[in-house]
């Protein structure tokens, strides 16, 4: 089941603020309160938002949306981001793919590559790559997070530290102009930090709606990111990334 464009916008907006009233949503989208309430009810039934006092509130800063729910968000942008990144990855490279739905789009986009070695703690990525016999896959051990379909913890970190990858590809929970790359879970943030450290070239992939999302765990400042693929940034954000020497790649 997919979300409408308006529902996608509502969901992205509420993850950047503490609270949105029904009246604010009616004014913003220029539709009836009944229409907005239908949207809100649909999002609440999918456990994507919480209804509260005549409006809606964001999910906890300590918890990301479960995997099944994150699949609904911004699929077209994620697909374009993945395609743009994969076009720059040569055959025969070694990659480590971290967690997140945008990273999973990257895995799908690797279908026509040859002789890749892919390492991952992302069980969905491993499942996708089962269909590509031309790609060698190694899966980290660790503690499984059932709702996110990935592996984290000391075993995962120790596994990743045994290698030095050509490309390390990570997603994120949020982006903050001062703090840099953020995630919701400290264990997830730790995995992304190790991927950054253990890669000759690290790549951040996420859509524009991650800016301002209230994730609480720090990954790394922007100065540690080599390349960033996304669908849009403001002039101020582009200037910030340039100051940190991040290679910004905007999809068409």
PDB file of C-alpha atoms in Angstrom:
ATOM      1  CA  UNK A   1       0.000   0.000   0.000  1.00  0.00           C
ATOM      2  CA  UNK A   2       1.475   3.374  -1.022  1.00  0.00           C
ATOM      3  CA  UNK A   3       0.896   6.853   0.327  1.00  0.00           C
ATOM      4  CA  UNK A   4      -0.504   9.751  -1.662  1.00  0.00           C
ATOM      5  CA  UNK A   5       1.756  12.713  -2.344  1.00  0.00           C
ATOM      6  CA  UNK A   6      -0.077  14.756   0.310  1.00  0.00           C
ATOM      7  CA  UNK A   7       0.240  11.970   2.878  1.00  0.00           C
ATOM      8  CA  UNK A   8       3.941  11.726   2.109  1.00  0.00           C
ATOM      9  CA  UNK A   9       4.309  15.467   2.653  1.00  0.00           C
ATOM     10  CA  UNK A  10       2.377  15.337   5.931  1.00  0.00           C
ATOM     11  CA  UNK A  11       4.535  12.489   7.195  1.00  0.00           C
ATOM     12  CA  UNK A  12       7.787  14.203   6.262  1.00  0.00           C
ATOM     13  CA  UNK A  13       6.626  17.495   7.787  1.00  0.00           C
ATOM     14  CA  UNK A  14       5.581  16.030  11.142  1.00  0.00           C
ATOM     15  CA  UNK A  15       8.979  14.364  11.504  1.00  0.00           C
ATOM     16  CA  UNK A  16      10.599  17.809  11.442  1.00  0.00           C
ATOM     17  CA  UNK A  17       8.410  19.524  14.048  1.00  0.00           C
ATOM     18  CA  UNK A  18       6.934  18.619  17.411  1.00  0.00           C
ATOM     19  CA  UNK A  19       3.256  18.995  16.526  1.00  0.00           C
ATOM     20  CA  UNK A  20       0.935  19.853  13.607  1.00  0.00           C
ATOM     21  CA  UNK A  21      -2.678  20.843  14.119  1.00  0.00           C
ATOM     22  CA  UNK A  22      -5.468  19.805  11.772  1.00  0.00           C
ATOM     23  CA  UNK A  23      -6.096  23.502  11.083  1.00  0.00           C
ATOM     24  CA  UNK A  24      -2.467  24.009  10.033  1.00  0.00           C
ATOM     25  CA  UNK A  25      -2.683  21.066   7.647  1.00  0.00           C
ATOM     26  CA  UNK A  26      -5.985  22.297   6.184  1.00  0.00           C
ATOM     27  CA  UNK A  27      -4.452  25.720   5.533  1.00  0.00           C
ATOM     28  CA  UNK A  28      -1.228  24.319   4.102  1.00  0.00           C
ATOM     29  CA  UNK A  29      -2.861  21.921   1.644  1.00  0.00           C
ATOM     30  CA  UNK A  30      -5.998  23.979   0.923  1.00  0.00           C
ATOM     31  CA  UNK A  31      -8.358  21.039   1.391  1.00  0.00           C
ATOM     32  CA  UNK A  32     -11.246  20.339   3.761  1.00  0.00           C
ATOM     33  CA  UNK A  33     -10.726  19.234   7.357  1.00  0.00           C
ATOM     34  CA  UNK A  34     -12.554  16.013   6.466  1.00  0.00           C
ATOM     35  CA  UNK A  35      -9.960  15.252   3.780  1.00  0.00           C
ATOM     36  CA  UNK A  36      -7.098  15.935   6.185  1.00  0.00           C
ATOM     37  CA  UNK A  37      -8.691  13.757   8.866  1.00  0.00           C
ATOM     38  CA  UNK A  38      -8.902  10.888   6.366  1.00  0.00           C
ATOM     39  CA  UNK A  39      -5.194  11.334   5.647  1.00  0.00           C
ATOM     40  CA  UNK A  40      -4.397  11.460   9.358  1.00  0.00           C
ATOM     41  CA  UNK A  41      -6.492   8.380  10.074  1.00  0.00           C
ATOM     42  CA  UNK A  42      -4.720   6.476   7.296  1.00  0.00           C
ATOM     43  CA  UNK A  43      -1.272   7.441   8.609  1.00  0.00           C
ATOM     44  CA  UNK A  44      -2.262   6.588  12.169  1.00  0.00           C
ATOM     45  CA  UNK A  45      -3.622   3.176  11.137  1.00  0.00           C
ATOM     46  CA  UNK A  46      -0.230   2.453   9.568  1.00  0.00           C
ATOM     47  CA  UNK A  47       1.449   3.539  12.852  1.00  0.00           C
ATOM     48  CA  UNK A  48       3.310   6.295  11.019  1.00  0.00           C
ATOM     49  CA  UNK A  49       2.098   9.170  13.236  1.00  0.00           C
ATOM     50  CA  UNK A  50       0.308   9.693  16.530  1.00  0.00           C
ATOM     51  CA  UNK A  51      -2.957  11.630  16.868  1.00  0.00           C
ATOM     52  CA  UNK A  52      -2.930  14.126  19.726  1.00  0.00           C
ATOM     53  CA  UNK A  53      -5.205  17.013  20.838  1.00  0.00           C
ATOM     54  CA  UNK A  54      -6.700  18.032  17.507  1.00  0.00           C
ATOM     55  CA  UNK A  55      -3.579  17.294  15.520  1.00  0.00           C
ATOM     56  CA  UNK A  56      -0.702  14.910  15.037  1.00  0.00           C
ATOM     57  CA  UNK A  57       2.690  14.480  16.638  1.00  0.00           C
ATOM     58  CA  UNK A  58       5.999  13.059  15.511  1.00  0.00           C
ATOM     59  CA  UNK A  59       7.412   9.680  16.354  1.00  0.00           C
ATOM     60  CA  UNK A  60       9.852   9.453  19.265  1.00  0.00           C
ATOM     61  CA  UNK A  61      13.345  10.850  18.680  1.00  0.00           C
ATOM     62  CA  UNK A  62      14.633   7.605  20.181  1.00  0.00           C
ATOM     63  CA  UNK A  63      12.955   5.341  17.632  1.00  0.00           C
ATOM     64  CA  UNK A  64      12.879   5.264  13.843  1.00  0.00           C
ATOM     65  CA  UNK A  65       9.835   4.077  11.943  1.00  0.00           C
ATOM     66  CA  UNK A  66       9.760   0.286  11.530  1.00  0.00           C
ATOM     67  CA  UNK A  67      11.043  -1.073   8.226  1.00  0.00           C
ATOM     68  CA  UNK A  68       7.586  -1.874   6.818  1.00  0.00           C
ATOM     69  CA  UNK A  69       6.479   1.729   7.373  1.00  0.00           C
ATOM     70  CA  UNK A  70       9.643   3.382   6.047  1.00  0.00           C
ATOM     71  CA  UNK A  71       9.112   1.617   2.714  1.00  0.00           C
ATOM     72  CA  UNK A  72       6.244   4.024   2.036  1.00  0.00           C
ATOM     73  CA  UNK A  73       8.386   7.149   2.148  1.00  0.00           C
ATOM     74  CA  UNK A  74       9.709   8.972  -0.926  1.00  0.00           C
ATOM     75  CA  UNK A  75      10.257   5.901  -3.085  1.00  0.00           C
ATOM     76  CA  UNK A  76      10.746   7.777  -6.365  1.00  0.00           C
ATOM     77  CA  UNK A  77      13.506   9.948  -4.939  1.00  0.00           C
ATOM     78  CA  UNK A  78      15.232   6.958  -3.330  1.00  0.00           C
ATOM     79  CA  UNK A  79      15.213   5.069  -6.625  1.00  0.00           C
ATOM     80  CA  UNK A  80      16.764   7.992  -8.509  1.00  0.00           C
ATOM     81  CA  UNK A  81      19.393   8.481  -5.804  1.00  0.00           C
ATOM     82  CA  UNK A  82      20.309   4.798  -5.976  1.00  0.00           C
ATOM     83  CA  UNK A  83      20.562   4.803  -9.769  1.00  0.00           C
ATOM     84  CA  UNK A  84      22.824   7.867  -9.750  1.00  0.00           C
ATOM     85  CA  UNK A  85      25.171   6.357  -7.179  1.00  0.00           C
ATOM     86  CA  UNK A  86      25.362   2.904  -8.773  1.00  0.00           C
ATOM     87  CA  UNK A  87      26.345   4.466 -12.104  1.00  0.00           C
ATOM     88  CA  UNK A  88      29.603   5.539 -10.424  1.00  0.00           C
ATOM     89  CA  UNK A  89      30.483   2.146  -8.933  1.00  0.00           C
ATOM     90  CA  UNK A  90      32.798   0.064 -11.144  1.00  0.00           C
ATOM     91  CA  UNK A  91      32.586  -3.692 -11.618  1.00  0.00           C
ATOM     92  CA  UNK A  92      34.900  -5.590  -9.321  1.00  0.00           C
ATOM     93  CA  UNK A  93      34.602  -3.176  -6.393  1.00  0.00           C
ATOM     94  CA  UNK A  94      34.112  -4.032  -2.732  1.00  0.00           C
ATOM     95  CA  UNK A  95      31.155  -2.380  -1.005  1.00  0.00           C
ATOM     96  CA  UNK A  96      29.677  -2.320   2.447  1.00  0.00           C
ATOM     97  CA  UNK A  97      25.978  -1.470   2.560  1.00  0.00           C
ATOM     98  CA  UNK A  98      24.562  -0.242   5.849  1.00  0.00           C
ATOM     99  CA  UNK A  99      21.016   0.044   7.084  1.00  0.00           C
ATOM    100  CA  UNK A 100      18.096   2.028   5.709  1.00  0.00           C
ATOM    101  CA  UNK A 101      15.588   1.821   2.897  1.00  0.00           C
ATOM    102  CA  UNK A 102      17.573   4.089   0.556  1.00  0.00           C
ATOM    103  CA  UNK A 103      20.521   1.707   0.890  1.00  0.00           C
ATOM    104  CA  UNK A 104      18.163  -1.111  -0.058  1.00  0.00           C
ATOM    105  CA  UNK A 105      17.291   0.736  -3.255  1.00  0.00           C
ATOM    106  CA  UNK A 106      21.044   0.859  -3.941  1.00  0.00           C
ATOM    107  CA  UNK A 107      21.209  -2.931  -3.573  1.00  0.00           C
ATOM    108  CA  UNK A 108      18.415  -3.381  -6.134  1.00  0.00           C
ATOM    109  CA  UNK A 109      20.172  -1.030  -8.552  1.00  0.00           C
ATOM    110  CA  UNK A 110      23.325  -3.204  -8.530  1.00  0.00           C
ATOM    111  CA  UNK A 111      21.623  -5.933 -10.595  1.00  0.00           C
ATOM    112  CA  UNK A 112      23.753  -5.489 -13.720  1.00  0.00           C
ATOM    113  CA  UNK A 113      27.127  -5.149 -11.985  1.00  0.00           C
ATOM    114  CA  UNK A 114      29.680  -7.948 -12.110  1.00  0.00           C
ATOM    115  CA  UNK A 115      32.276  -9.313  -9.708  1.00  0.00           C
ATOM    116  CA  UNK A 116      31.233  -7.136  -6.797  1.00  0.00           C
ATOM    117  CA  UNK A 117      31.977  -8.110  -3.221  1.00  0.00           C
ATOM    118  CA  UNK A 118      29.213  -6.783  -0.980  1.00  0.00           C
ATOM    119  CA  UNK A 119      29.338  -6.847   2.810  1.00  0.00           C
ATOM    120  CA  UNK A 120      26.278  -5.928   4.861  1.00  0.00           C
ATOM    121  CA  UNK A 121      24.495  -6.088   8.191  1.00  0.00           C
ATOM    122  CA  UNK A 122      21.212  -5.358   6.392  1.00  0.00           C
ATOM    123  CA  UNK A 123      19.128  -8.517   6.030  1.00  0.00           C
ATOM    124  CA  UNK A 124      16.872  -6.958   3.393  1.00  0.00           C
ATOM    125  CA  UNK A 125      19.941  -6.099   1.308  1.00  0.00           C
ATOM    126  CA  UNK A 126      21.166  -9.695   1.658  1.00  0.00           C
ATOM    127  CA  UNK A 127      17.776 -10.966   0.525  1.00  0.00           C
ATOM    128  CA  UNK A 128      17.755  -8.673  -2.505  1.00  0.00           C
ATOM    129  CA  UNK A 129      21.244  -9.758  -3.539  1.00  0.00           C
ATOM    130  CA  UNK A 130      20.268 -13.441  -3.384  1.00  0.00           C
ATOM    131  CA  UNK A 131      18.842 -12.892  -6.862  1.00  0.00           C
ATOM    132  CA  UNK A 132      22.193 -11.665  -8.259  1.00  0.00           C
ATOM    133  CA  UNK A 133      24.610 -14.650  -8.564  1.00  0.00           C
ATOM    134  CA  UNK A 134      27.212 -12.333 -10.110  1.00  0.00           C
ATOM    135  CA  UNK A 135      27.613 -10.574  -6.742  1.00  0.00           C
ATOM    136  CA  UNK A 136      29.449 -12.183  -3.810  1.00  0.00           C
ATOM    137  CA  UNK A 137      27.784 -11.380  -0.490  1.00  0.00           C
ATOM    138  CA  UNK A 138      29.026 -11.617   3.087  1.00  0.00           C
ATOM    139  CA  UNK A 139      26.632 -10.978   5.966  1.00  0.00           C
ATOM    140  CA  UNK A 140      27.785  -9.775   9.372  1.00  0.00           C
ATOM    141  CA  UNK A 141      26.766 -11.505  12.574  1.00  0.00           C
ATOM    142  CA  UNK A 142      25.227  -9.682  15.489  1.00  0.00           C
ATOM    143  CA  UNK A 143      21.994  -8.964  17.306  1.00  0.00           C
ATOM    144  CA  UNK A 144      18.950  -8.878  15.056  1.00  0.00           C
ATOM    145  CA  UNK A 145      16.551  -5.955  15.266  1.00  0.00           C
ATOM    146  CA  UNK A 146      13.365  -7.608  14.142  1.00  0.00           C
ATOM    147  CA  UNK A 147      11.411  -4.481  13.220  1.00  0.00           C
ATOM    148  CA  UNK A 148      14.323  -3.092  11.142  1.00  0.00           C
ATOM    149  CA  UNK A 149      15.589  -6.365   9.647  1.00  0.00           C
ATOM    150  CA  UNK A 150      19.250  -5.730  10.385  1.00  0.00           C
ATOM    151  CA  UNK A 151      22.090  -6.802  12.667  1.00  0.00           C
ATOM    152  CA  UNK A 152      23.887  -4.578  15.182  1.00  0.00           C
ATOM    153  CA  UNK A 153      26.175  -4.847  18.180  1.00  0.00           C
ATOM    154  CA  UNK A 154      29.753  -5.801  19.025  1.00  0.00           C
ATOM    155  CA  UNK A 155      29.863  -8.815  16.688  1.00  0.00           C
ATOM    156  CA  UNK A 156      28.756  -6.670  13.757  1.00  0.00           C
ATOM    157  CA  UNK A 157      31.362  -4.006  14.462  1.00  0.00           C
ATOM    158  CA  UNK A 158      34.152  -6.585  14.883  1.00  0.00           C
ATOM    159  CA  UNK A 159      33.204  -8.187  11.560  1.00  0.00           C
ATOM    160  CA  UNK A 160      33.302  -4.862   9.705  1.00  0.00           C
ATOM    161  CA  UNK A 161      36.651  -3.898  11.240  1.00  0.00           C
ATOM    162  CA  UNK A 162      38.277  -6.917   9.580  1.00  0.00           C
ATOM    163  CA  UNK A 163      37.986  -5.289   6.131  1.00  0.00           C
ATOM    164  CA  UNK A 164      38.805  -2.098   4.245  1.00  0.00           C
ATOM    165  CA  UNK A 165      36.180  -1.449   1.571  1.00  0.00           C
ATOM    166  CA  UNK A 166      36.314   0.510  -1.681  1.00  0.00           C
ATOM    167  CA  UNK A 167      32.908   2.056  -0.998  1.00  0.00           C
ATOM    168  CA  UNK A 168      30.986   2.419   2.248  1.00  0.00           C
ATOM    169  CA  UNK A 169      27.340   3.355   1.700  1.00  0.00           C
ATOM    170  CA  UNK A 170      25.188   4.560   4.574  1.00  0.00           C
ATOM    171  CA  UNK A 171      21.765   6.054   5.111  1.00  0.00           C
ATOM    172  CA  UNK A 172      20.751   8.121   8.120  1.00  0.00           C
ATOM    173  CA  UNK A 173      17.875   8.998  10.408  1.00  0.00           C
ATOM    174  CA  UNK A 174      18.337  12.741  10.215  1.00  0.00           C
ATOM    175  CA  UNK A 175      20.601  15.605   9.160  1.00  0.00           C
ATOM    176  CA  UNK A 176      21.394  18.568  11.377  1.00  0.00           C
ATOM    177  CA  UNK A 177      23.246  21.655  10.188  1.00  0.00           C
ATOM    178  CA  UNK A 178      25.375  21.748  13.350  1.00  0.00           C
ATOM    179  CA  UNK A 179      25.618  18.090  14.405  1.00  0.00           C
ATOM    180  CA  UNK A 180      25.873  16.535  10.930  1.00  0.00           C
ATOM    181  CA  UNK A 181      24.647  12.972  10.334  1.00  0.00           C
ATOM    182  CA  UNK A 182      22.266  11.519  12.944  1.00  0.00           C
ATOM    183  CA  UNK A 183      20.445   8.263  13.609  1.00  0.00           C
ATOM    184  CA  UNK A 184      17.763   7.085  16.007  1.00  0.00           C
ATOM    185  CA  UNK A 185      19.575   4.194  17.654  1.00  0.00           C
ATOM    186  CA  UNK A 186      23.110   4.477  19.128  1.00  0.00           C
ATOM    187  CA  UNK A 187      23.891   0.950  17.917  1.00  0.00           C
ATOM    188  CA  UNK A 188      22.835   1.880  14.397  1.00  0.00           C
ATOM    189  CA  UNK A 189      24.914   5.063  14.580  1.00  0.00           C
ATOM    190  CA  UNK A 190      27.925   3.001  15.694  1.00  0.00           C
ATOM    191  CA  UNK A 191      27.622   0.766  12.619  1.00  0.00           C
ATOM    192  CA  UNK A 192      27.575   3.786  10.319  1.00  0.00           C
ATOM    193  CA  UNK A 193      30.653   5.244  12.039  1.00  0.00           C
ATOM    194  CA  UNK A 194      32.580   2.028  11.471  1.00  0.00           C
ATOM    195  CA  UNK A 195      31.510   1.912   7.821  1.00  0.00           C
ATOM    196  CA  UNK A 196      32.830   5.466   7.381  1.00  0.00           C
ATOM    197  CA  UNK A 197      36.133   4.557   9.077  1.00  0.00           C
ATOM    198  CA  UNK A 198      36.642   1.293   7.162  1.00  0.00           C
ATOM    199  CA  UNK A 199      36.005   2.637   3.644  1.00  0.00           C
ATOM    200  CA  UNK A 200      38.331   4.271   1.159  1.00  0.00           C
ATOM    201  CA  UNK A 201      35.382   6.307  -0.052  1.00  0.00           C
ATOM    202  CA  UNK A 202      32.198   6.742   1.965  1.00  0.00           C
ATOM    203  CA  UNK A 203      28.842   7.782   0.539  1.00  0.00           C
ATOM    204  CA  UNK A 204      25.755   9.110   2.298  1.00  0.00           C
ATOM    205  CA  UNK A 205      22.409   8.508   0.571  1.00  0.00           C
ATOM    206  CA  UNK A 206      19.128  10.051   1.694  1.00  0.00           C
ATOM    207  CA  UNK A 207      16.317  12.263   0.449  1.00  0.00           C
ATOM    208  CA  UNK A 208      15.809  15.925   1.306  1.00  0.00           C
ATOM    209  CA  UNK A 209      13.302  15.209   4.077  1.00  0.00           C
ATOM    210  CA  UNK A 210      16.000  13.960   6.451  1.00  0.00           C
ATOM    211  CA  UNK A 211      17.036  17.563   7.162  1.00  0.00           C
ATOM    212  CA  UNK A 212      15.664  18.612  10.536  1.00  0.00           C
ATOM    213  CA  UNK A 213      14.399  15.174  11.564  1.00  0.00           C
ATOM    214  CA  UNK A 214      14.771  14.757  15.298  1.00  0.00           C
ATOM    215  CA  UNK A 215      17.052  11.737  15.527  1.00  0.00           C
ATOM    216  CA  UNK A 216      19.148  11.734  18.695  1.00  0.00           C
ATOM    217  CA  UNK A 217      22.283   9.612  18.064  1.00  0.00           C
ATOM    218  CA  UNK A 218      25.293  11.274  16.447  1.00  0.00           C
ATOM    219  CA  UNK A 219      27.058   9.464  13.620  1.00  0.00           C
ATOM    220  CA  UNK A 220      29.691  11.896  12.332  1.00  0.00           C
ATOM    221  CA  UNK A 221      29.945  15.575  11.371  1.00  0.00           C
ATOM    222  CA  UNK A 222      29.676  16.408   7.686  1.00  0.00           C
ATOM    223  CA  UNK A 223      33.469  16.793   7.506  1.00  0.00           C
ATOM    224  CA  UNK A 224      33.735  12.978   7.677  1.00  0.00           C
ATOM    225  CA  UNK A 225      31.493  12.415   4.630  1.00  0.00           C
ATOM    226  CA  UNK A 226      33.153  12.109   1.211  1.00  0.00           C
ATOM    227  CA  UNK A 227      30.119  12.095  -1.080  1.00  0.00           C
ATOM    228  CA  UNK A 228      26.415  12.802  -0.647  1.00  0.00           C
ATOM    229  CA  UNK A 229      23.641  11.757  -3.045  1.00  0.00           C
ATOM    230  CA  UNK A 230      20.266  13.418  -2.502  1.00  0.00           C
ATOM    231  CA  UNK A 231      17.327  14.895  -4.385  1.00  0.00           C
ATOM    232  CA  UNK A 232      17.407  18.523  -3.174  1.00  0.00           C
ATOM    233  CA  UNK A 233      19.169  20.920  -0.806  1.00  0.00           C
ATOM    234  CA  UNK A 234      18.711  24.602  -0.032  1.00  0.00           C
ATOM    235  CA  UNK A 235      21.384  27.135  -1.000  1.00  0.00           C
ATOM    236  CA  UNK A 236      22.383  27.340   2.666  1.00  0.00           C
ATOM    237  CA  UNK A 237      22.700  23.572   2.965  1.00  0.00           C
ATOM    238  CA  UNK A 238      24.763  23.369  -0.228  1.00  0.00           C
ATOM    239  CA  UNK A 239      27.118  26.049   1.104  1.00  0.00           C
ATOM    240  CA  UNK A 240      27.423  24.201   4.432  1.00  0.00           C
ATOM    241  CA  UNK A 241      28.334  20.957   2.681  1.00  0.00           C
ATOM    242  CA  UNK A 242      30.855  22.772   0.473  1.00  0.00           C
ATOM    243  CA  UNK A 243      32.564  24.189   3.582  1.00  0.00           C
ATOM    244  CA  UNK A 244      33.003  20.635   4.829  1.00  0.00           C
ATOM    245  CA  UNK A 245      34.347  19.461   1.433  1.00  0.00           C
ATOM    246  CA  UNK A 246      31.439  17.098   0.826  1.00  0.00           C
ATOM    247  CA  UNK A 247      31.032  16.130  -2.835  1.00  0.00           C
ATOM    248  CA  UNK A 248      27.328  16.889  -3.371  1.00  0.00           C
ATOM    249  CA  UNK A 249      25.462  14.954  -6.081  1.00  0.00           C
ATOM    250  CA  UNK A 250      21.911  16.150  -6.789  1.00  0.00           C
ATOM    251  CA  UNK A 251      19.725  13.843  -8.835  1.00  0.00           C
ATOM    252  CA  UNK A 252      17.854  15.222 -11.858  1.00  0.00           C
TER     253      UNK A 252
END
